[in-house]
Backbone as a printed PyTorch tensor [residue, N CA C, xyz], in Angstrom:
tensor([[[211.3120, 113.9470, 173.1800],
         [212.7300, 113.6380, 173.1480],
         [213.4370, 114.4360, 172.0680]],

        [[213.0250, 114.7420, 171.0370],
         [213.6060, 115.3110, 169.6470],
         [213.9950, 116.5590, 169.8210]],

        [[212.7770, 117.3160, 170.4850],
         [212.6660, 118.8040, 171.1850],
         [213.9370, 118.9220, 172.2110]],

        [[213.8790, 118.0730, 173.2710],
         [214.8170, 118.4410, 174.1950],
         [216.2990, 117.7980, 173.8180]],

        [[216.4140, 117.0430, 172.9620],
         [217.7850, 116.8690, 172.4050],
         [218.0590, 118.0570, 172.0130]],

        [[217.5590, 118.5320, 170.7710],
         [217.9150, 119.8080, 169.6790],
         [217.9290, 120.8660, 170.7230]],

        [[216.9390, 120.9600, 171.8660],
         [217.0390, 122.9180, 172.6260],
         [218.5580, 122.0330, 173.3910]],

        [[219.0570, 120.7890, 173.8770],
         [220.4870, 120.5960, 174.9340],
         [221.1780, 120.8910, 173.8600]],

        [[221.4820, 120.9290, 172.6490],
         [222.3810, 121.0070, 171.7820],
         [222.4650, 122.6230, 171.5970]],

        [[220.9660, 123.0350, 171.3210],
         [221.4640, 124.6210, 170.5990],
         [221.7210, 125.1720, 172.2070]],

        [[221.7150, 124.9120, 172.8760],
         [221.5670, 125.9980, 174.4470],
         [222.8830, 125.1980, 175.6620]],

        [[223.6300, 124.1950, 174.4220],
         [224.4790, 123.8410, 175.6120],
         [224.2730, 123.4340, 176.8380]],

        [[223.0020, 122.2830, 177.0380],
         [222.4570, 121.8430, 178.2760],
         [222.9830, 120.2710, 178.1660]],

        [[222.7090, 119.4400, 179.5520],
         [223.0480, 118.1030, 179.5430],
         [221.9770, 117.6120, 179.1800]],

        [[221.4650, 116.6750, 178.4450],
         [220.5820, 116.4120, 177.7060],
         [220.1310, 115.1290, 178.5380]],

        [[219.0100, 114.5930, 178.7090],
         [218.8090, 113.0130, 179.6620],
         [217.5740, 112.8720, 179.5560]],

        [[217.3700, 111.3340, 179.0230],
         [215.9950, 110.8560, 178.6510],
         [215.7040, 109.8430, 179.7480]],

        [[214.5390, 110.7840, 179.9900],
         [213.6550, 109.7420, 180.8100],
         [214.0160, 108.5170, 180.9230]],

        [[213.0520, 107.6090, 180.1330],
         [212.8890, 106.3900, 179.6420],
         [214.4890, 105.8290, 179.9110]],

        [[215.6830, 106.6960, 179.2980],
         [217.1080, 105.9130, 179.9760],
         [217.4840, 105.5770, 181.3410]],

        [[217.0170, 106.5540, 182.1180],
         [217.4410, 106.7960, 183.4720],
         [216.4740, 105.6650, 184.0470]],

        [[215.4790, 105.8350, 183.4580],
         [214.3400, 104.2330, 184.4550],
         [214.3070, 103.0880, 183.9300]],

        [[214.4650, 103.0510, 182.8950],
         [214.9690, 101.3340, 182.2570],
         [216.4340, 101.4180, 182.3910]],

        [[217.0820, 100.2220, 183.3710],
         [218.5440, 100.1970, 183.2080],
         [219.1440,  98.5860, 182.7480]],

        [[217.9360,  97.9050, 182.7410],
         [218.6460,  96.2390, 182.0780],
         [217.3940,  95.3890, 181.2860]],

        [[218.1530,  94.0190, 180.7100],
         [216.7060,  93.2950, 180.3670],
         [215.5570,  93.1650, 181.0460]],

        [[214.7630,  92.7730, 180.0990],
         [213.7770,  93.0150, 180.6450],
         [212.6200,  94.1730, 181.2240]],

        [[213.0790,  95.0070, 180.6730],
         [212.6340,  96.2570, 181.1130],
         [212.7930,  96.1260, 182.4940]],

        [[213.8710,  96.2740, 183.1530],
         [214.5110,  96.5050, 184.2530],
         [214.0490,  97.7340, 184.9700]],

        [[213.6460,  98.1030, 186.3610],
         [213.5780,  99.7670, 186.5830],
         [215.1210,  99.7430, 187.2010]],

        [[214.9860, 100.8440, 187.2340],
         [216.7090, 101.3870, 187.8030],
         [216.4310, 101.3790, 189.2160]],

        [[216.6180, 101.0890, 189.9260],
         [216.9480, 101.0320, 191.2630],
         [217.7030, 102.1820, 191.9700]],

        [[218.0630, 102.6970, 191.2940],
         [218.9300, 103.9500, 191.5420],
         [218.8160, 105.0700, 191.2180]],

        [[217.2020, 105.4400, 190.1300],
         [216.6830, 106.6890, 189.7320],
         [217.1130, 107.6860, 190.7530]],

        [[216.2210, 107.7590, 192.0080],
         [216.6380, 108.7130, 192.4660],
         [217.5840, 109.5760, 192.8660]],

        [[218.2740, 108.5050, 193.4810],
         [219.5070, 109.4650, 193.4720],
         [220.3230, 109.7200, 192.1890]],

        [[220.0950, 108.8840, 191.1340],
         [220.7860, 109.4640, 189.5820],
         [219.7630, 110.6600, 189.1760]],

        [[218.7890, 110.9050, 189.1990],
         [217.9470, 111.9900, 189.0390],
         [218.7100, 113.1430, 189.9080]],

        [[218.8270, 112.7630, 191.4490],
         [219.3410, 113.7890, 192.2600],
         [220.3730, 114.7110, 191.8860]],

        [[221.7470, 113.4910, 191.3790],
         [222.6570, 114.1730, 191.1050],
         [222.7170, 114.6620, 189.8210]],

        [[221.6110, 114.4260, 188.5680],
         [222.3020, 115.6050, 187.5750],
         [221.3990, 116.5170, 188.0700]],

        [[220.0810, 116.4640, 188.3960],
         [219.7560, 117.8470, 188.8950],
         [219.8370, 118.9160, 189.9680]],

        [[221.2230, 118.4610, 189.9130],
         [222.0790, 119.3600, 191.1140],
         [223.1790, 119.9040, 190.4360]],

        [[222.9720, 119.6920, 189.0360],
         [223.8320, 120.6480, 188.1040],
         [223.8690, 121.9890, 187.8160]],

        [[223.6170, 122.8610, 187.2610],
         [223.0450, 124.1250, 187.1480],
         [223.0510, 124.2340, 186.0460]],

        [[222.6410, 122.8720, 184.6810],
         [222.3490, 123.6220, 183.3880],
         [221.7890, 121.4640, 182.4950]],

        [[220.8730, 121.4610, 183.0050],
         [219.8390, 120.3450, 182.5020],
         [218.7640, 120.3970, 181.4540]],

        [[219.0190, 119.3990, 180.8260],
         [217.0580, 119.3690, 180.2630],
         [216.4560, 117.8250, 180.2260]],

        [[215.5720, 117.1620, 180.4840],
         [214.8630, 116.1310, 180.8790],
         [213.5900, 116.4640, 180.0670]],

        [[213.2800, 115.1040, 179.4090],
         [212.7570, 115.1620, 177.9660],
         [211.1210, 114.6080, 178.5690]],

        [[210.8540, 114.7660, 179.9070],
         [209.6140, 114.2680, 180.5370],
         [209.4150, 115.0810, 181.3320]],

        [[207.7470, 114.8450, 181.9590],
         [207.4260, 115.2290, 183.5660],
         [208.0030, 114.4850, 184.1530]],

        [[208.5690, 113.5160, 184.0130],
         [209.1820, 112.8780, 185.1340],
         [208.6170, 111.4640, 185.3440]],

        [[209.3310, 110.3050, 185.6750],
         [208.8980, 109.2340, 186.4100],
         [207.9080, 109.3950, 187.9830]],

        [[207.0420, 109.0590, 188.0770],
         [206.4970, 109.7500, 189.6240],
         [207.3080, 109.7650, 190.8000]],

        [[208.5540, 108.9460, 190.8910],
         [209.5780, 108.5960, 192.1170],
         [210.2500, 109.8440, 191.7520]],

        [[210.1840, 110.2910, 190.4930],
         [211.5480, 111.6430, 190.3500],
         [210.6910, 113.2800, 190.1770]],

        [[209.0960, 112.9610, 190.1350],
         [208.4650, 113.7140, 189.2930],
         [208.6300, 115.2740, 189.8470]],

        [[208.9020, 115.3930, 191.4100],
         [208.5220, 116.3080, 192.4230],
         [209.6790, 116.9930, 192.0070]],

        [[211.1430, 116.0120, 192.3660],
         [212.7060, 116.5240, 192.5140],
         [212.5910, 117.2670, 191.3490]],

        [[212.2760, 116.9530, 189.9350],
         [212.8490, 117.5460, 188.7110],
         [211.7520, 118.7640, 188.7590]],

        [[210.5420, 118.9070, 189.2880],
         [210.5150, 120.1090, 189.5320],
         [210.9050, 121.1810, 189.8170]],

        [[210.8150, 120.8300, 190.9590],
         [211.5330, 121.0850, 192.5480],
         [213.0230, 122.1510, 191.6810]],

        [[213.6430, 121.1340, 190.9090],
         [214.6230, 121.8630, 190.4410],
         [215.2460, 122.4740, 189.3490]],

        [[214.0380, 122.2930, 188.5490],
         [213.7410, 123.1090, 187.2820],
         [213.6000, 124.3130, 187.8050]],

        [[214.0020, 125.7020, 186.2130],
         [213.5300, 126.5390, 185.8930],
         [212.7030, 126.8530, 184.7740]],

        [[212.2780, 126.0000, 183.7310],
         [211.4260, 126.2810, 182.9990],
         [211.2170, 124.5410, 182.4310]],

        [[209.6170, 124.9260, 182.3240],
         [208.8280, 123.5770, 181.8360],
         [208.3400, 124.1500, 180.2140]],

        [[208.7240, 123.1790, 179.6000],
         [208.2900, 123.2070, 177.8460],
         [207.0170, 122.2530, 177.8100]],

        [[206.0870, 122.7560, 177.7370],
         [204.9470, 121.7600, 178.0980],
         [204.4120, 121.5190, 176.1600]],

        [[204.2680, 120.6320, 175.9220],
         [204.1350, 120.0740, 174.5690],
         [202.8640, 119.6740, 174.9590]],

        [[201.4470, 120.6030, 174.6500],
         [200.5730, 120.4580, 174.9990],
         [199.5400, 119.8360, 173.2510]],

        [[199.9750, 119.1630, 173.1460],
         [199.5300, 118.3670, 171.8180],
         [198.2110, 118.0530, 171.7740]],

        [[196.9100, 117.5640, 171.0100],
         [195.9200, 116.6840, 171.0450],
         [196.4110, 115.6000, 171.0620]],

        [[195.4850, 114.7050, 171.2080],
         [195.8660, 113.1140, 170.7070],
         [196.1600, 112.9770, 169.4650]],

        [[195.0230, 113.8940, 168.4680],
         [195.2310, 113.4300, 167.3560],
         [196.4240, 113.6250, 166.6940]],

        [[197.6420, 114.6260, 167.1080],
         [198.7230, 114.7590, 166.8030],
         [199.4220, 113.6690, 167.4400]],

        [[199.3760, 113.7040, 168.5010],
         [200.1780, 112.6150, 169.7040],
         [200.7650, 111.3370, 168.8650]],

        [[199.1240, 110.8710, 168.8400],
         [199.2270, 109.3610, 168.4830],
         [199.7190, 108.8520, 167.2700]],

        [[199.5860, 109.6630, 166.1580],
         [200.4940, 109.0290, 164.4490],
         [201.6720, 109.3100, 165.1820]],

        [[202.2030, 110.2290, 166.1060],
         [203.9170, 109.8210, 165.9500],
         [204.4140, 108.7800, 166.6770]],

        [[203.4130, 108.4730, 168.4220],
         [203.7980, 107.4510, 168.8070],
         [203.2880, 105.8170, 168.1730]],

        [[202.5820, 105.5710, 166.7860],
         [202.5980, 104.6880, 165.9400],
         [203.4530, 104.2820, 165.5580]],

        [[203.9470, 105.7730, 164.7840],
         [204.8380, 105.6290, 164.0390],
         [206.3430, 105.2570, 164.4740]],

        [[206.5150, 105.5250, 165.2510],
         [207.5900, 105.4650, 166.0920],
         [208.0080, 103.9670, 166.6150]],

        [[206.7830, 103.4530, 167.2940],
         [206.4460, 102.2000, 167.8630],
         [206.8780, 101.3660, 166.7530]],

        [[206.4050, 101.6960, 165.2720],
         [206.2020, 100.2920, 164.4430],
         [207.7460, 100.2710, 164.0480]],

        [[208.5480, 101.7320, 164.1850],
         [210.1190, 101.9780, 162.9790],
         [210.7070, 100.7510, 164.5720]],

        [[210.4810, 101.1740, 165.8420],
         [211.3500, 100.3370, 166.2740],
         [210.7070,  99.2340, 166.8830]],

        [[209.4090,  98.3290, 166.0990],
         [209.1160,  97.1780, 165.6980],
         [209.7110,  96.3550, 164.6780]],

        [[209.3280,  97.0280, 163.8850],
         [210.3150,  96.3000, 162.5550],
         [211.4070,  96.0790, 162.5300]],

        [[212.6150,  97.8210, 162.9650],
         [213.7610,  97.6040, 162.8020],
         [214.6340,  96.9820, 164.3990]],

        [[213.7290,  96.2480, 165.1920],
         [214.6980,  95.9650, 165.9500],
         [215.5640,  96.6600, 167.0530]],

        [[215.0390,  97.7670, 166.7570],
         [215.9710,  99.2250, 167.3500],
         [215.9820,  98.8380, 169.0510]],

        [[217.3000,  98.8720, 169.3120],
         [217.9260,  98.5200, 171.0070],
         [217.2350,  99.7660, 171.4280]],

        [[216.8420,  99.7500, 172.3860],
         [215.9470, 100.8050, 173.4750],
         [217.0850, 100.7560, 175.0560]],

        [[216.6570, 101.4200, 175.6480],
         [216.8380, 101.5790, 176.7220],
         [217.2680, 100.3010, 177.5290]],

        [[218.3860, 100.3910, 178.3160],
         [218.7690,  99.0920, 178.6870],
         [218.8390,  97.9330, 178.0570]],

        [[219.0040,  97.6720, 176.8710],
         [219.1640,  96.6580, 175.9600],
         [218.2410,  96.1070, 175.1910]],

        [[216.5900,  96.7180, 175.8890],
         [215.5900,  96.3540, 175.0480],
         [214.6040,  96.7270, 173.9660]],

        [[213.7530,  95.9800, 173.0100],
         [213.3080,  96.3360, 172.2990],
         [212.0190,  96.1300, 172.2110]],

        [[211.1520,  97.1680, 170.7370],
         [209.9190,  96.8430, 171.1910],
         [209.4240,  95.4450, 170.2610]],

        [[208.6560,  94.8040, 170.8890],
         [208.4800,  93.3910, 169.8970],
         [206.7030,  93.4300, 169.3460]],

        [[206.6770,  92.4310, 168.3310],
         [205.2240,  92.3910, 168.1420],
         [204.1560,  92.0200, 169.3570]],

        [[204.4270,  91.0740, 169.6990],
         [203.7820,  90.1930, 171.5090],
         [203.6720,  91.5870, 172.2890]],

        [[204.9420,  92.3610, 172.7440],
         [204.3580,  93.7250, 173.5170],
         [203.7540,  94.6060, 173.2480]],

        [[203.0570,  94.6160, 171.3810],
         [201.8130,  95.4760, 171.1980],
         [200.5090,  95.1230, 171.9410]],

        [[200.2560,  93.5320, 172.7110],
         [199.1680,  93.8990, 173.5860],
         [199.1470,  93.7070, 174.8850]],

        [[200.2840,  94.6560, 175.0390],
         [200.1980,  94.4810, 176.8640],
         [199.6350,  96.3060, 176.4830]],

        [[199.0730,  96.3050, 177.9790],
         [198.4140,  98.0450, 178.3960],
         [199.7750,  99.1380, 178.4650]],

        [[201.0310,  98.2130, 178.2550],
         [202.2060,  99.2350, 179.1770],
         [202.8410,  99.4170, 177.7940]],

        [[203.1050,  98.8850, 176.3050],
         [203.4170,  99.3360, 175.5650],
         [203.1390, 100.4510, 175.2510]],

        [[203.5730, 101.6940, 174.4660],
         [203.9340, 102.7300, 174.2670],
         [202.3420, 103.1990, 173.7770]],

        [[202.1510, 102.5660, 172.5200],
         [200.5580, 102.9810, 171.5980],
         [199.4490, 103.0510, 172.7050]],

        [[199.4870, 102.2160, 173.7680],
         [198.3860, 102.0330, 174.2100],
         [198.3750, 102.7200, 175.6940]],

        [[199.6550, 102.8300, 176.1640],
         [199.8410, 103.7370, 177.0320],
         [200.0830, 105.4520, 176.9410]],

        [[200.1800, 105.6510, 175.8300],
         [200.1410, 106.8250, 175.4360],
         [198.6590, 107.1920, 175.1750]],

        [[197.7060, 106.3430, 174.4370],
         [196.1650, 106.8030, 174.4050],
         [195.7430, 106.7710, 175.7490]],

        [[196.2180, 105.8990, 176.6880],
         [194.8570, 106.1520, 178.2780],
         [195.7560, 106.8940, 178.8500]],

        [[196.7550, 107.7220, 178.6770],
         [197.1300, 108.5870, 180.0180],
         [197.2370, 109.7950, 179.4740]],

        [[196.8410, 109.8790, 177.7980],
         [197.0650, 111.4110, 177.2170],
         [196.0590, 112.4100, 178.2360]],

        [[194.4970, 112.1820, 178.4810],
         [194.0660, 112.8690, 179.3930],
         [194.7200, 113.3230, 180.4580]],

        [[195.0800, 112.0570, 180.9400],
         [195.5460, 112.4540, 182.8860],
         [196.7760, 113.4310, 183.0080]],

        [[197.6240, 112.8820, 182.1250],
         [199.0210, 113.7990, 181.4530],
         [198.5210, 115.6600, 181.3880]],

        [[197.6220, 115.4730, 180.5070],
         [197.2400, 116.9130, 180.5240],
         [196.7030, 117.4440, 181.4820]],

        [[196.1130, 116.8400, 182.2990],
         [195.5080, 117.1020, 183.4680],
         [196.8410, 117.4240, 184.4510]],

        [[197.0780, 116.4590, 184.6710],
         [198.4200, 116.7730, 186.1340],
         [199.8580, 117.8740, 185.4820]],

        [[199.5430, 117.7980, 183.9840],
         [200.5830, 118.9860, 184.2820],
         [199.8290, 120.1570, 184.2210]],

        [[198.9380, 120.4670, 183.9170],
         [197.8520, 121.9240, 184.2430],
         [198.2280, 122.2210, 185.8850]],

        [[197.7770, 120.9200, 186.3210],
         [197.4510, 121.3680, 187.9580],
         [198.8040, 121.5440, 188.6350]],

        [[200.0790, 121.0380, 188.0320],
         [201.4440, 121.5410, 188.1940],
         [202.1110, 122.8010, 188.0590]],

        [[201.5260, 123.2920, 186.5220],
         [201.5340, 124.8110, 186.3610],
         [201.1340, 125.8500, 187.2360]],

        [[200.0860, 125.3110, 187.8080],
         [199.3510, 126.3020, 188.5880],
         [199.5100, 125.9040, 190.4940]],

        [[200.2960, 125.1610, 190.1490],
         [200.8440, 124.6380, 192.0520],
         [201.9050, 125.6040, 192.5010]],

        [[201.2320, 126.4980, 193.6580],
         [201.9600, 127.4330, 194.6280],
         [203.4920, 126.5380, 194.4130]],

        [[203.6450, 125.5510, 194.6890],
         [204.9030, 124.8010, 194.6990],
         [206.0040, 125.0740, 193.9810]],

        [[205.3660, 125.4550, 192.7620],
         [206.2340, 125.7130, 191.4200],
         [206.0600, 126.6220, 190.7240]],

        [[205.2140, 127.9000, 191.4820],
         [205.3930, 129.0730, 190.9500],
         [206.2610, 129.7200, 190.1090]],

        [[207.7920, 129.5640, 190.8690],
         [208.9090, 130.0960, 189.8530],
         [209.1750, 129.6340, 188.5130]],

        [[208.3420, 128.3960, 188.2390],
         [208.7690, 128.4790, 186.9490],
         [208.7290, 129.0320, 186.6060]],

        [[209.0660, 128.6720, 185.0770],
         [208.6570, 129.3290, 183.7530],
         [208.6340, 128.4730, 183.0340]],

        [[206.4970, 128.5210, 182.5780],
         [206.3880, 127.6710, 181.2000],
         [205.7090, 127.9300, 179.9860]],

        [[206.3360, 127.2570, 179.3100],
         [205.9500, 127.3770, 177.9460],
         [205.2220, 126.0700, 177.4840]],

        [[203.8050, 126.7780, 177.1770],
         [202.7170, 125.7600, 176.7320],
         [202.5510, 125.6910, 175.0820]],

        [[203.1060, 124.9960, 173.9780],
         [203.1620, 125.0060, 173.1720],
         [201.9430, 123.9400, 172.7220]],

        [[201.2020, 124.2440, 172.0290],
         [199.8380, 123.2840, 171.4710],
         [199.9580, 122.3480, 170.1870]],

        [[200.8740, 123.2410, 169.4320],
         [200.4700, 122.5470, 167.7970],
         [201.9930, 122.5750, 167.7880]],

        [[202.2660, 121.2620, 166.7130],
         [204.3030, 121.4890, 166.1720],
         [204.5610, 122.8250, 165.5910]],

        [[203.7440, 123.4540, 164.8690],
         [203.7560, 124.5730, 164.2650],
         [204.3550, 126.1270, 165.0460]],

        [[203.3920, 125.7570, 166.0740],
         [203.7850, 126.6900, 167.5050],
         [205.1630, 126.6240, 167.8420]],

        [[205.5590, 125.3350, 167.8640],
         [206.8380, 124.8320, 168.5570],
         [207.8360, 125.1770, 167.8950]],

        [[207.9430, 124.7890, 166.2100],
         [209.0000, 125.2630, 165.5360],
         [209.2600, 126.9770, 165.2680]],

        [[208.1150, 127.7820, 165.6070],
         [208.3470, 128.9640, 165.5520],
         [209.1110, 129.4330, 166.7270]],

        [[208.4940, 128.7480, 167.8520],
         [209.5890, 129.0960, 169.2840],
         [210.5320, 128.6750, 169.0050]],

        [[211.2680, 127.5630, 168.7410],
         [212.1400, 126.8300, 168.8830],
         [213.1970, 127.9320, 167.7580]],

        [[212.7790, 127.8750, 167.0700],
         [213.1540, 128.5620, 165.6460],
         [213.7690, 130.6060, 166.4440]],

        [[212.6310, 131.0420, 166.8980],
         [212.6120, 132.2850, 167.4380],
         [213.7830, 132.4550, 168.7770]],

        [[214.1310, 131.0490, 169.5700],
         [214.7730, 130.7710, 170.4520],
         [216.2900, 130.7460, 169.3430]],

        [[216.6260, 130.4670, 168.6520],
         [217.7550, 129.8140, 168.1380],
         [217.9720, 131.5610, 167.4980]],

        [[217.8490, 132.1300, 167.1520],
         [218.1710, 133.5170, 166.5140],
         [218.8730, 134.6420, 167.8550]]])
């Protein structure tokens, strides 16, 4: 999310987070209306979407992308930020997406953030490899960045 805020800002793109577009009320609500709200900004001609995608949207935002920023991280980087992250908007209460927040009780469900981020970091890396390399989506263009280090030099090298 941090990445694709800062490149919609320096590059003048519409900026749209995941996680907003599919949580739309209490309760962790799904949106009922992803798709076609997916449809229509990516029928814009100047986007950035801070995910692979929800799987109901995952194909379209391909489909209509021109370049994938693939934040190809370890875990061991991964996981201190989604901790860290998890606990700032544990403690502080922080309104999320559709009105909700993260609480202590939803650190042990499987779908909270910490724990869903450790069992799908594999598969994640997996299905976007096999995306990169899908006849489907040839035209991209991506950029596989590994370490933050990598990233701020692109990011950095992009902005000049």
């Amino acid at each position: 999310s941090t990445l694709a805020r800062m490149l919609g800002g320096q590059l003048g793109l519409d900026y749209h987070e995941m996680d907003a577009l599919y949580y739309d009320g209490p309760g962790w609500a799904v949106n009922g209306r992803l798709v076609q709200e997916v449809s229509r900004l990516t029928a814009r001609p100047r986007w950035i979407v801070d995910s692979i995608g929800a799987s109901e949207v995952r194909d379209l935002l391909w489909e209509r992308a021109d370049t994938v920023i693939w934040l190809d991280y370890p875990r061991r980087v991964v996981m201190p930020r989604v901790l860290r992250r998890s606990l700032r908007r544990t403690v502080t209460r922080e309104s999320l997406f559709g009105g909700n927040r993260e609480d202590w009780r939803g650190w042990l469900s499987r779908e909270h953030p910490v724990w869903w981020s450790w069992s799908q970091h594999t598969a994640r890396h997996r299905e976007i490899g096999l995306r990169t390399r899908d006849p489907r989506f040839a035209p991209l263009h991506t950029v596989r960045l590994r370490h933050p280090d990598e990233t701020t030099a692109w990011a950095d090298a992009l902005g000049r």
